[in-house]
JSON list of C-alpha atoms in Angstrom, two decimals:
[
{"chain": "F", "resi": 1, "resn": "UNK", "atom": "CA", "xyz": [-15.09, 9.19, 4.61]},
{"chain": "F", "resi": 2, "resn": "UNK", "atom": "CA", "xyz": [-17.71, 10.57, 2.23]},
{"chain": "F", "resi": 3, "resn": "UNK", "atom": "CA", "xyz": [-17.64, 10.93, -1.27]},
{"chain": "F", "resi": 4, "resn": "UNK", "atom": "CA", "xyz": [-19.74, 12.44, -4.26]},
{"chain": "F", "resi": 5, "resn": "UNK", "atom": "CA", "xyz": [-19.42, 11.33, -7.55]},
{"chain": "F", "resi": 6, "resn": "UNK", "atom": "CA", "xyz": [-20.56, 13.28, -10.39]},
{"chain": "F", "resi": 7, "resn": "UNK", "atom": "CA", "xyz": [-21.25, 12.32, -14.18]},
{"chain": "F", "resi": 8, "resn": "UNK", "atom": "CA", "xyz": [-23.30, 12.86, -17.17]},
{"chain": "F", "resi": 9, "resn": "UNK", "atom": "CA", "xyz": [-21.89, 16.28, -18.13]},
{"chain": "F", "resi": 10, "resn": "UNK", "atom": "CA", "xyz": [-20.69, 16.74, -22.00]},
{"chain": "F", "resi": 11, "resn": "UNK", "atom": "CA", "xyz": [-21.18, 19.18, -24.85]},
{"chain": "F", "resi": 12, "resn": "UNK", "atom": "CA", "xyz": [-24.56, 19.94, -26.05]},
{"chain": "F", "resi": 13, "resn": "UNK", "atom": "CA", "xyz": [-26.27, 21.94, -28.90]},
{"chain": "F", "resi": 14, "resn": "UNK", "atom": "CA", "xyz": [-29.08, 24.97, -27.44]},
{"chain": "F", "resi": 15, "resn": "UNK", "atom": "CA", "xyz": [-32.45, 23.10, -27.01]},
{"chain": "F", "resi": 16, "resn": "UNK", "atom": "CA", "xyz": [-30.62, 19.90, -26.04]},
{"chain": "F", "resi": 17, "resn": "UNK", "atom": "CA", "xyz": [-31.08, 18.29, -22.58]},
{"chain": "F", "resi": 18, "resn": "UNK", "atom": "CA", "xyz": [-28.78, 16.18, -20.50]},
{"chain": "F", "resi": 19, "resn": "UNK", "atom": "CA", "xyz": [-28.81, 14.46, -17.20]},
{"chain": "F", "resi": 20, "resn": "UNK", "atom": "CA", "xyz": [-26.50, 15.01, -14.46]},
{"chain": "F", "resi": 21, "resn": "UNK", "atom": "CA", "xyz": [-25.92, 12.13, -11.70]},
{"chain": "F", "resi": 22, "resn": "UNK", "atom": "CA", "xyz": [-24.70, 12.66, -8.25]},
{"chain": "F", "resi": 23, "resn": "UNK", "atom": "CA", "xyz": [-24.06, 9.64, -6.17]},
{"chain": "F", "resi": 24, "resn": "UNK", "atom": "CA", "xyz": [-22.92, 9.46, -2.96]},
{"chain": "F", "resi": 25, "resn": "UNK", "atom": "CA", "xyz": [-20.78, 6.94, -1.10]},
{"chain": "F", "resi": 26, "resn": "UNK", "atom": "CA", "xyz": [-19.37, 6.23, 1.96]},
{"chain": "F", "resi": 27, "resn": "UNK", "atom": "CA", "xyz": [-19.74, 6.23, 6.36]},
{"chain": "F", "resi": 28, "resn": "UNK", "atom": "CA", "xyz": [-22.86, 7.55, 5.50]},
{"chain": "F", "resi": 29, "resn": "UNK", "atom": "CA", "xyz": [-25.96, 7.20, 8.15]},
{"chain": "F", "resi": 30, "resn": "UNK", "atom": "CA", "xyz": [-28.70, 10.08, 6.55]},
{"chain": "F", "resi": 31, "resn": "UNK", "atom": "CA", "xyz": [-28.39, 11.97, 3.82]},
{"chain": "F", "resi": 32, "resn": "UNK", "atom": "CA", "xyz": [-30.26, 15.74, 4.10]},
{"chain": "F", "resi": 33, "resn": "UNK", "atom": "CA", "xyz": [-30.69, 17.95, 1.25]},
{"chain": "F", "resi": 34, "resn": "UNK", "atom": "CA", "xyz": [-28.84, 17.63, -1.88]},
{"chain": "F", "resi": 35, "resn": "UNK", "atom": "CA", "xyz": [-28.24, 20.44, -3.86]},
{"chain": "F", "resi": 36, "resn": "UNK", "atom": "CA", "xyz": [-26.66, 21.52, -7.33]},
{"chain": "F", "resi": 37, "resn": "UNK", "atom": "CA", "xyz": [-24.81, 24.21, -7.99]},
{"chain": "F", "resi": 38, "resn": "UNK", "atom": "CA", "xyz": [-22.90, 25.56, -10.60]},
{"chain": "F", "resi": 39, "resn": "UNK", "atom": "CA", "xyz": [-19.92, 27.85, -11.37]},
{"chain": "F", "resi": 40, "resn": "UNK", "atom": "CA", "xyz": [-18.99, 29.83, -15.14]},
{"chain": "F", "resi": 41, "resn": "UNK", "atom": "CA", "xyz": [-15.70, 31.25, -15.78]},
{"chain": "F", "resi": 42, "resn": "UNK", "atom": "CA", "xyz": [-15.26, 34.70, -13.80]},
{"chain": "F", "resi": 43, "resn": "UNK", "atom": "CA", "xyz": [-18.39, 34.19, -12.32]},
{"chain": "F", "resi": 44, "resn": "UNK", "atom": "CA", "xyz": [-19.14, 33.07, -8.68]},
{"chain": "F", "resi": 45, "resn": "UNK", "atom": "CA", "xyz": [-21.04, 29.36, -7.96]},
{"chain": "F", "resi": 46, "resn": "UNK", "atom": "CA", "xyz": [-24.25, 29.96, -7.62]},
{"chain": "F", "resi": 47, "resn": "UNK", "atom": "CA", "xyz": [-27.28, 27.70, -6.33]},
{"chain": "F", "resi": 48, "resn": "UNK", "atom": "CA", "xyz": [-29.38, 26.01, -9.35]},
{"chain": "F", "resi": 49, "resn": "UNK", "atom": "CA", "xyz": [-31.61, 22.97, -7.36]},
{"chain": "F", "resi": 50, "resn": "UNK", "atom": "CA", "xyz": [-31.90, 22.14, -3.63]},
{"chain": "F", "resi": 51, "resn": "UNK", "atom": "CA", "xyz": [-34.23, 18.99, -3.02]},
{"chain": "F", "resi": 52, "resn": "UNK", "atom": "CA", "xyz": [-34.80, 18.31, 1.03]},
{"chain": "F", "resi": 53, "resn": "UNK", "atom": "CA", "xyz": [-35.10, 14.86, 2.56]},
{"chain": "F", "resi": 54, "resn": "UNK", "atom": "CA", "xyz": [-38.63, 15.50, 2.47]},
{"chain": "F", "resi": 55, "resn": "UNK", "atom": "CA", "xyz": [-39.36, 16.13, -1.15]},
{"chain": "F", "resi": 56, "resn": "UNK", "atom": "CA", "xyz": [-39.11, 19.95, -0.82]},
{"chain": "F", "resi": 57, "resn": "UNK", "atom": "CA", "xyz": [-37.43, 21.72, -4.32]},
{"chain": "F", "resi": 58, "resn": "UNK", "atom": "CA", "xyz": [-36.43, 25.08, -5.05]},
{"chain": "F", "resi": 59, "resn": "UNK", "atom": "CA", "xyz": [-34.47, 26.40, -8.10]},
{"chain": "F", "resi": 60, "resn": "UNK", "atom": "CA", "xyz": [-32.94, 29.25, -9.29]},
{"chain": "F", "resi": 61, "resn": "UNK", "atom": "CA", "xyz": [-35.28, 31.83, -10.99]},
{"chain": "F", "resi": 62, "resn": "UNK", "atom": "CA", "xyz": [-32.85, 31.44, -14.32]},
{"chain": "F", "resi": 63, "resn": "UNK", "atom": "CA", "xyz": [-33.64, 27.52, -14.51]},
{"chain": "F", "resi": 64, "resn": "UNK", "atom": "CA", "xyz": [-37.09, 27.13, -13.43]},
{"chain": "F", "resi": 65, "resn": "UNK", "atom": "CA", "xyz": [-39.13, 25.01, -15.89]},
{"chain": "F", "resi": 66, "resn": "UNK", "atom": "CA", "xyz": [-36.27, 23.78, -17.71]},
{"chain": "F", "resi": 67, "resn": "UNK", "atom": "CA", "xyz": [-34.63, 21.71, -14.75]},
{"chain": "F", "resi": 68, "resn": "UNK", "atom": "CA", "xyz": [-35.77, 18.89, -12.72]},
{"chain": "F", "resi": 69, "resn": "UNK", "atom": "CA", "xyz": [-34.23, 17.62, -9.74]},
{"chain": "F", "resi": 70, "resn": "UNK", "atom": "CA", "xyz": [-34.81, 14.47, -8.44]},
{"chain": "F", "resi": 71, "resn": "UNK", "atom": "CA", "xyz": [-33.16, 11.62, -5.88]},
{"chain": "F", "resi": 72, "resn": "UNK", "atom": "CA", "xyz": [-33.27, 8.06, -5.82]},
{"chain": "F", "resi": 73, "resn": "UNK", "atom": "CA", "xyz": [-32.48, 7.28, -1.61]},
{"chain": "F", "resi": 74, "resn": "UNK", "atom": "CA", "xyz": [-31.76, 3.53, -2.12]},
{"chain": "F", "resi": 75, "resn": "UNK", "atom": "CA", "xyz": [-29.23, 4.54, -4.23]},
{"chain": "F", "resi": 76, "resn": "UNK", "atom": "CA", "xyz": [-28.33, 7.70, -2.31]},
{"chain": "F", "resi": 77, "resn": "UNK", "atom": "CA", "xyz": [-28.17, 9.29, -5.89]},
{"chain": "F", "resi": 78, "resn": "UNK", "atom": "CA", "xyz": [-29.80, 12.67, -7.28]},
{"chain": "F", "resi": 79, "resn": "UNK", "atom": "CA", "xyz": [-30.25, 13.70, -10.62]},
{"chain": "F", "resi": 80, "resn": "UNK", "atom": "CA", "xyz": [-30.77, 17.34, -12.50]},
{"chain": "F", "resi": 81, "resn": "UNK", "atom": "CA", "xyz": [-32.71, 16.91, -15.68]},
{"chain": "F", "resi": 82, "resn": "UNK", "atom": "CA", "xyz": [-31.68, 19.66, -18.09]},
{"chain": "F", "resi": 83, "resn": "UNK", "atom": "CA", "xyz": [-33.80, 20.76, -20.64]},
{"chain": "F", "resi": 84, "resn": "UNK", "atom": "CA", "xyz": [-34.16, 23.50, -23.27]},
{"chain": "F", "resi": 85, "resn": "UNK", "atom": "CA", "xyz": [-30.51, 24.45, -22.62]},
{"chain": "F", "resi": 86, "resn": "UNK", "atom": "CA", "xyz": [-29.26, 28.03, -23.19]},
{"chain": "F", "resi": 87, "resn": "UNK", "atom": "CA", "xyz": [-25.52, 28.53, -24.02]},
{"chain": "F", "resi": 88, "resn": "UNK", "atom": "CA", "xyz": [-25.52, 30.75, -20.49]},
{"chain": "F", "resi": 89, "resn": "UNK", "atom": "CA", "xyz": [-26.01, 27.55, -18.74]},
{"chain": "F", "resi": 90, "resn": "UNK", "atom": "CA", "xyz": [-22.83, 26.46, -19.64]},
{"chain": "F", "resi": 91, "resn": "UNK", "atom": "CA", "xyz": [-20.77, 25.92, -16.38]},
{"chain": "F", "resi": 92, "resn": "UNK", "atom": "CA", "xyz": [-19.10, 23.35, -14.29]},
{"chain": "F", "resi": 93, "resn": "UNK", "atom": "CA", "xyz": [-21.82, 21.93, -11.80]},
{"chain": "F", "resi": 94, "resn": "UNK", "atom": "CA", "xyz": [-20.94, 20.85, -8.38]},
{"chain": "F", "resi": 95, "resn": "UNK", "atom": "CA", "xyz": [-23.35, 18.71, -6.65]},
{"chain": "F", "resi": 96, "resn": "UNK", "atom": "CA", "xyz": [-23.53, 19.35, -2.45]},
{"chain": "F", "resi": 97, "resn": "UNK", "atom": "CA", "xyz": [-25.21, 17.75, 0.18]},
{"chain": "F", "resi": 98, "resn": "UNK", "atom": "CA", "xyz": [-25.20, 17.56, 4.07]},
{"chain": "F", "resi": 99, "resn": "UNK", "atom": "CA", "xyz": [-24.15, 13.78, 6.19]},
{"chain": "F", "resi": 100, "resn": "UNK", "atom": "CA", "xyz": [-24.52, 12.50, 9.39]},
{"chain": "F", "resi": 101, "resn": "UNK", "atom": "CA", "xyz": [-21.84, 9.91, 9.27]},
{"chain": "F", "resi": 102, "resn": "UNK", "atom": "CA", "xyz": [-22.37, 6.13, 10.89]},
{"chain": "F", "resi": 103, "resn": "UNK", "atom": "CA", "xyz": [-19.95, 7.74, 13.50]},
{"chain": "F", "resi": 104, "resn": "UNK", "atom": "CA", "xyz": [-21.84, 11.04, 14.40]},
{"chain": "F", "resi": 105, "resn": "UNK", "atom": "CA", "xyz": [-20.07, 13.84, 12.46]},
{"chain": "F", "resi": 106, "resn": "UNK", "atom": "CA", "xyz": [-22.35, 15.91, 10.16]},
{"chain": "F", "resi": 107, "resn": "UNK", "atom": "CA", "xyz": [-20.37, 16.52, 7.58]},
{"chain": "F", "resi": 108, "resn": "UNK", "atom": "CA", "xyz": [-20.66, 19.13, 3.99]},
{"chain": "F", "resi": 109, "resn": "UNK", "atom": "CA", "xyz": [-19.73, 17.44, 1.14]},
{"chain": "F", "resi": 110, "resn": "UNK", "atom": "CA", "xyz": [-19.08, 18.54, -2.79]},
{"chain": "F", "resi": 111, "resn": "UNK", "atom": "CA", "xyz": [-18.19, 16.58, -5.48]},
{"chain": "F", "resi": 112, "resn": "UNK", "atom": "CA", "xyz": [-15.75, 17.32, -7.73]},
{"chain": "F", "resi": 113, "resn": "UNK", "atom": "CA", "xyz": [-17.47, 18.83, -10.72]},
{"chain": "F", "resi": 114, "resn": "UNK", "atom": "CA", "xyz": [-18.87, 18.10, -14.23]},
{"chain": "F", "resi": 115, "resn": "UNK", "atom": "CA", "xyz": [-18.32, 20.28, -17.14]},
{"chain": "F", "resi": 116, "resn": "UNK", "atom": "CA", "xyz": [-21.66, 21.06, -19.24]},
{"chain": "F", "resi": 117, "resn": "UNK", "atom": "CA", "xyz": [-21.08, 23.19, -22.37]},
{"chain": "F", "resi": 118, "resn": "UNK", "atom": "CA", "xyz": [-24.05, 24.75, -24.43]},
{"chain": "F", "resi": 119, "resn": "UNK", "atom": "CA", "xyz": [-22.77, 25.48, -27.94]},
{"chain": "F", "resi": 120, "resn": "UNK", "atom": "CA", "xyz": [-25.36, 28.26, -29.50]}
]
């Protein structure tokens, strides 16, 4: 069994920044790319961060040079640094990645979601 564990999510003014953790736990024998994502009321989840296994990034167009993602491997962790919020990135963010398990299944995972509000 694999699990993701999300925190750092809360109520923020415009302008403010906050850090989102993501740390996985589990049968795990590789971790691949882990992602971010993120879904708003009515709206449908969309992609914000990908980082690959081998340092590769790409982000959404609406986030680019305001977000940061990052991983820490020994800790089979990864982080989205949030800057210069915006009230429209207020969402609940769902953090994804891909497994190979110590017993061979590659396996999706998401975690179960952190709310970030951006109060104008």
């Amino acid at each position: 069994q694999v699990q993701l564990v999300e925190s750092g999510g809360g109520l923020v003014q415009a302008g403010g920044s906050l850090r989102l953790s993501c740390a996985a736990s589990g049968s795990i024998f590789s971790i691949n790319a882990m992602s971010w994502y993120r879904q708003a009321p009515e709206n449908e989840r969309e992609l914000v961060a990908t980082l690959t296994s081998g340092g590769s990034t790409k982000y959404a167009d609406s986030v680019k040079g305001r977000f940061t993602i990052s991983r820490d491997n020994a800790k089979k962790t990864v982080y989205l640094q949030m800057n210069s919020l915006k009230p429209e990135d207020t969402a609940v963010y769902y953090c994804h990645t891909g497994v190979v398990t110590t017993y061979g299944a590659h396996l999706g995972v998401w975690g179960q979601g952190t709310l970030v509000t951006v109060s104008s």
